[in-house]
Coordinates of C-alpha atoms in Angstrom, one line a residue:
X255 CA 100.3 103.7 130.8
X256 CA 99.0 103.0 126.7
X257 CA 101.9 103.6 124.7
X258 CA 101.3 104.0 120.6
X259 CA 104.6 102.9 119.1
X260 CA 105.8 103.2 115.3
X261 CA 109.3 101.8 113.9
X262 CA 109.7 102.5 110.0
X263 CA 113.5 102.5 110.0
X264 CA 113.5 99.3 107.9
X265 CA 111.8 97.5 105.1
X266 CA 109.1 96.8 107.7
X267 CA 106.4 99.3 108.8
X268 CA 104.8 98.5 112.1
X269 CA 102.7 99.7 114.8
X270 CA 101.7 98.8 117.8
X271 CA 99.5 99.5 121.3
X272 CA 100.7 98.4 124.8
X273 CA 98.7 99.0 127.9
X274 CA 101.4 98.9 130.4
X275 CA 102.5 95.4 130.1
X276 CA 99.9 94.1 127.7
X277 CA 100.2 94.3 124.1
X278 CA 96.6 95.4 122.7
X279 CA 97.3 95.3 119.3
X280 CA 100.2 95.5 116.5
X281 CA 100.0 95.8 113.0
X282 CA 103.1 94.6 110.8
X283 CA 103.6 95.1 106.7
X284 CA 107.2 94.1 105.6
X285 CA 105.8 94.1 101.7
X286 CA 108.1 97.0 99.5
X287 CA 108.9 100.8 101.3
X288 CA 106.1 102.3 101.0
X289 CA 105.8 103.6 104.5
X290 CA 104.8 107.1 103.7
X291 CA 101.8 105.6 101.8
X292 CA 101.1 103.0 104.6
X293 CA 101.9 103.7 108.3
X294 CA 99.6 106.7 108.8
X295 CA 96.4 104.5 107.7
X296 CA 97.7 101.4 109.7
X297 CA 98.0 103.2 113.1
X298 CA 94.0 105.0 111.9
X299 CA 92.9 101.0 112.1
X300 CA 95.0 99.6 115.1
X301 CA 93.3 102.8 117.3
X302 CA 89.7 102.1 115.2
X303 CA 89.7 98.6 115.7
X304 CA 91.0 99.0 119.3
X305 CA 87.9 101.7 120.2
X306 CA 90.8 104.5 120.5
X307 CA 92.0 107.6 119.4
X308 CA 95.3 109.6 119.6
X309 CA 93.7 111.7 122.9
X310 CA 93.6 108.1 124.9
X311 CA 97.7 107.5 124.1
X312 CA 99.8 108.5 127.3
X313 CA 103.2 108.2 125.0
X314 CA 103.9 108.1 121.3
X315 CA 107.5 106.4 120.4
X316 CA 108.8 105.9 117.9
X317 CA 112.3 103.9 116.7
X318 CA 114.7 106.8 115.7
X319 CA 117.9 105.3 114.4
X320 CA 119.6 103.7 112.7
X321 CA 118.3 102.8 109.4
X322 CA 116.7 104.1 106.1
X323 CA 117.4 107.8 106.1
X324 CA 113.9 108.1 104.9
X325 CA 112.5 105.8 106.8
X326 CA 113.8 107.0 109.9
X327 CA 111.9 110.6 109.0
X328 CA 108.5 109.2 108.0
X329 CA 108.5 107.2 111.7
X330 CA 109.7 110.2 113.7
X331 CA 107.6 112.9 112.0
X332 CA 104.2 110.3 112.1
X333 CA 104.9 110.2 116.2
X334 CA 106.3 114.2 116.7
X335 CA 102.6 115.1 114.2
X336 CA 100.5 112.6 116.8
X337 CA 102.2 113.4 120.0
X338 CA 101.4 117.4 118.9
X339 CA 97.8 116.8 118.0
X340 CA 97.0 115.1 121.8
X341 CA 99.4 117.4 123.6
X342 CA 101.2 114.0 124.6
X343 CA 105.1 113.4 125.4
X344 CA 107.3 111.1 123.4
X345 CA 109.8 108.5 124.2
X346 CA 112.7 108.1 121.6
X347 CA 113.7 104.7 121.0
X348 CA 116.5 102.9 119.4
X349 CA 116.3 100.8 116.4
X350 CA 118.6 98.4 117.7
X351 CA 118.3 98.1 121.4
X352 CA 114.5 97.3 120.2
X353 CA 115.4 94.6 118.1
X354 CA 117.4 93.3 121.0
X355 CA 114.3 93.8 122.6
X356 CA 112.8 90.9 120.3
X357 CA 114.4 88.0 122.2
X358 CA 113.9 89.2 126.0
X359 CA 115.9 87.7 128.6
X360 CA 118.3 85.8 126.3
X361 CA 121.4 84.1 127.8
X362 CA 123.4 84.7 125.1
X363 CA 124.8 88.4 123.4
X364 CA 122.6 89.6 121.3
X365 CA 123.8 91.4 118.0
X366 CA 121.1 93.2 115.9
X367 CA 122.4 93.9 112.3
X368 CA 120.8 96.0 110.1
X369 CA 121.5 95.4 106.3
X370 CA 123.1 99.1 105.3
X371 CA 123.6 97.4 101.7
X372 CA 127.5 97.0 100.0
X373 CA 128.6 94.5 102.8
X374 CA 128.0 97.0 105.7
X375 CA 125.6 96.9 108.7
X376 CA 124.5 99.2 111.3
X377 CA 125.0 97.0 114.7
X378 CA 125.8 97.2 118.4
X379 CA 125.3 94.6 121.0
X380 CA 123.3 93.9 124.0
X381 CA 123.0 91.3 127.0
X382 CA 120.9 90.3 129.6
X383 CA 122.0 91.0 132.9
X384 CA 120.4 91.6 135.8
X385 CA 118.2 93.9 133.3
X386 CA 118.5 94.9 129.9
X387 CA 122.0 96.3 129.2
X388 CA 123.8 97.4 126.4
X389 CA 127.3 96.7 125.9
X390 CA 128.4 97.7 122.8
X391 CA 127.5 101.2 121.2
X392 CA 125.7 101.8 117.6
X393 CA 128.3 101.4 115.1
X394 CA 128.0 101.1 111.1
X395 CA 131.0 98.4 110.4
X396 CA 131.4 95.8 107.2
X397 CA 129.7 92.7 108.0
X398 CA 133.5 91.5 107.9
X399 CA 133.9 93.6 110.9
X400 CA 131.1 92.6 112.9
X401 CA 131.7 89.1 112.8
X402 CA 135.0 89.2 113.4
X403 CA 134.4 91.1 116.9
X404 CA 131.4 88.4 117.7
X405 CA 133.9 86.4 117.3
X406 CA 135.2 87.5 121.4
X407 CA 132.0 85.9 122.6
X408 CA 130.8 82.0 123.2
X409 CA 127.7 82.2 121.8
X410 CA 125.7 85.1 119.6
X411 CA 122.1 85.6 118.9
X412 CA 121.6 87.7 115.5
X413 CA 118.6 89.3 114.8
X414 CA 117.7 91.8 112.2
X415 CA 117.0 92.2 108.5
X416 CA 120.6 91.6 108.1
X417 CA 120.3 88.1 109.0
X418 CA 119.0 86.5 105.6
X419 CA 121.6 88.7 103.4
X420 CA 124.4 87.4 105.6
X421 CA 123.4 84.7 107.4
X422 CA 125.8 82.2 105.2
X423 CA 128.9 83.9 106.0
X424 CA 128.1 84.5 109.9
X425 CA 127.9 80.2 109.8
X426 CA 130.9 80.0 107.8
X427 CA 132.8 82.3 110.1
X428 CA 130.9 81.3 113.4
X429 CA 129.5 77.8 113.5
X430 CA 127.4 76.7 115.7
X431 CA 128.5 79.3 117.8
X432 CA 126.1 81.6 115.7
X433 CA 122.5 81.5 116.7
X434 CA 119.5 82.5 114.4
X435 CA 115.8 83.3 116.3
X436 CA 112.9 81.8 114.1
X437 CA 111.4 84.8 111.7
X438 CA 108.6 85.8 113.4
X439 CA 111.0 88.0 115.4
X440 CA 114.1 88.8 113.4
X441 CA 112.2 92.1 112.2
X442 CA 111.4 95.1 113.4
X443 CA 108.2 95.2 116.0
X444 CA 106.7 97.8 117.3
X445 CA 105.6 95.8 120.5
X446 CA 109.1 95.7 121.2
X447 CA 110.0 99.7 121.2
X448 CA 106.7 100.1 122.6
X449 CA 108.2 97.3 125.8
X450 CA 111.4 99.7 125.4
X451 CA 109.2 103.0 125.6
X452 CA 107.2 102.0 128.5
X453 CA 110.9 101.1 130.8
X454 CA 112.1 104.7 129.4
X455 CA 109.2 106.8 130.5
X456 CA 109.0 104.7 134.0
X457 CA 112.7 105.7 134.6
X458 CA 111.4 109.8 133.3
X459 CA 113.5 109.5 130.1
X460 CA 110.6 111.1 128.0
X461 CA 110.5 114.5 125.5
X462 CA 108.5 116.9 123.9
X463 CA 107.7 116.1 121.0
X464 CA 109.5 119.2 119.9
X465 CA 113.1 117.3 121.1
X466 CA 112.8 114.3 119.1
X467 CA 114.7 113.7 116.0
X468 CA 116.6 110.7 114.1
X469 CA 119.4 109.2 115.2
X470 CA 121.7 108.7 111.8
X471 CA 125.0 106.4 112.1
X472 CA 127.9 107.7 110.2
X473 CA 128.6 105.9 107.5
X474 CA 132.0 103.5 107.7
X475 CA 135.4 103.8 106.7
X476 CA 134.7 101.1 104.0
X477 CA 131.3 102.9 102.7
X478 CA 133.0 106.6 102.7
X479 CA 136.4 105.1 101.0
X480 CA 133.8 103.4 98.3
X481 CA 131.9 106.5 97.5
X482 CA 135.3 108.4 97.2
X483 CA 136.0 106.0 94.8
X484 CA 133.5 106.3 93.0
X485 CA 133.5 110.1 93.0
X486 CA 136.6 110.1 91.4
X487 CA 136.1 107.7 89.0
X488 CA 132.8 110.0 87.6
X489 CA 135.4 112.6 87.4
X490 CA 137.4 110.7 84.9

């Protein structure tokens, strides 16, 4: 099974070719957002450089949520567009549980946090257990929030672009307790919802292309009671 996988739900755009359990190739940019610009020719040189085109992908996936609003549409609409032209299925894909997916059989929780700016992040929480399980849904919370329920568990992994805006107050708050993953996989990857992609369409969770959308995270209590705020005071 060659799975072409694409996750633009962050600053990073990234995509990525896995051959059952192989990865074949992955391109990564995490340089400004300028994925509408950039992802389309990146996955035209990871299938040229890889002697492939779109008709020799058995699934196109794609990370669907939660993140950038736009981001989430450029990544979804680039897969729906490539999974059309070869008459292919798709495999929808969490932004999260693929993060989680960057530190593979941990033995610790593992708490992706997305930075969803003004002290919120979009998180949930996974663990390794007799297989890949998740544990805590998708939630959007205050970073305040999030650390404060991490705070149930022994030891927690963060990953996620979160990490460097809030990294000093998880130690603060957390310790040792807290533990950080060296860079080269606190970011999005594409390997990682294509590894996600591959264990969904094995177990016959794929879609039409037609059936895939984004996955948006309503905003929290804290973000809605700002922009209320904020309403009001334009008013005045």
């Amino acid at each position: 099974m060659r799975v072409l996988a694409i996750d633009t739900s962050s600053n990073a755009a990234t995509a990525a070719v896995m051959e059952d359990e192989l990865l074949i190739g992955e391109y990564t940019l995490n340089h400004k957002k300028t994925h509408s610009q950039k992802i389309m020719p990146m996955i035209e040189q990871l299938l040229s450089d890889l002697e492939l085109t779109v008709y020799d992908i058995d699934i196109f996936a794609a990370a669907v949520g939660p993140g950038s609003f736009t981001g989430l549409r450029i990544g979804v609409e680039t897969a729906k567009a490539l999974a059309h032209a070869a008459d292919k299925r798709v495999v929808s894909v969490g932004t999260l549980e693929a993060l989680a997916y960057n530190v593979p059989h941990a033995e610790h929780i593992i708490v992706p946090i997305m930075d969803a700016r003004r002290n919120n992040v979009f998180t949930a929480s996974y663990i390794w257990d007799e297989g890949f399980k998740e544990i805590g849904e998708p939630e959007g919370i205050t970073i305040e929030e999030c650390v404060e329920s991490c705070g149930e568990f022994l030891d927690t992994i963060f990953v996620g672009d979160g990490v460097p805006v809030h990294k000093e107050y998880i130690v603060e708050k957390l310790g040792e307790h807290a533990i950080f993953p060296h860079g080269a996989v606190l970011n999005s990857r594409a390997s990682s919802v294509a590894a996600v992609a591959i264990d969904k369409a094995k177990r016959g969770e794929t879609q039409s292309y037609l059936e895939m959308k984004p996955y948006y995270i309503k905003k929290s209590q804290a973000e809605r009671e700002f922009e209320e705020k904020q309403k009001g005071e334009n008013k005045e």
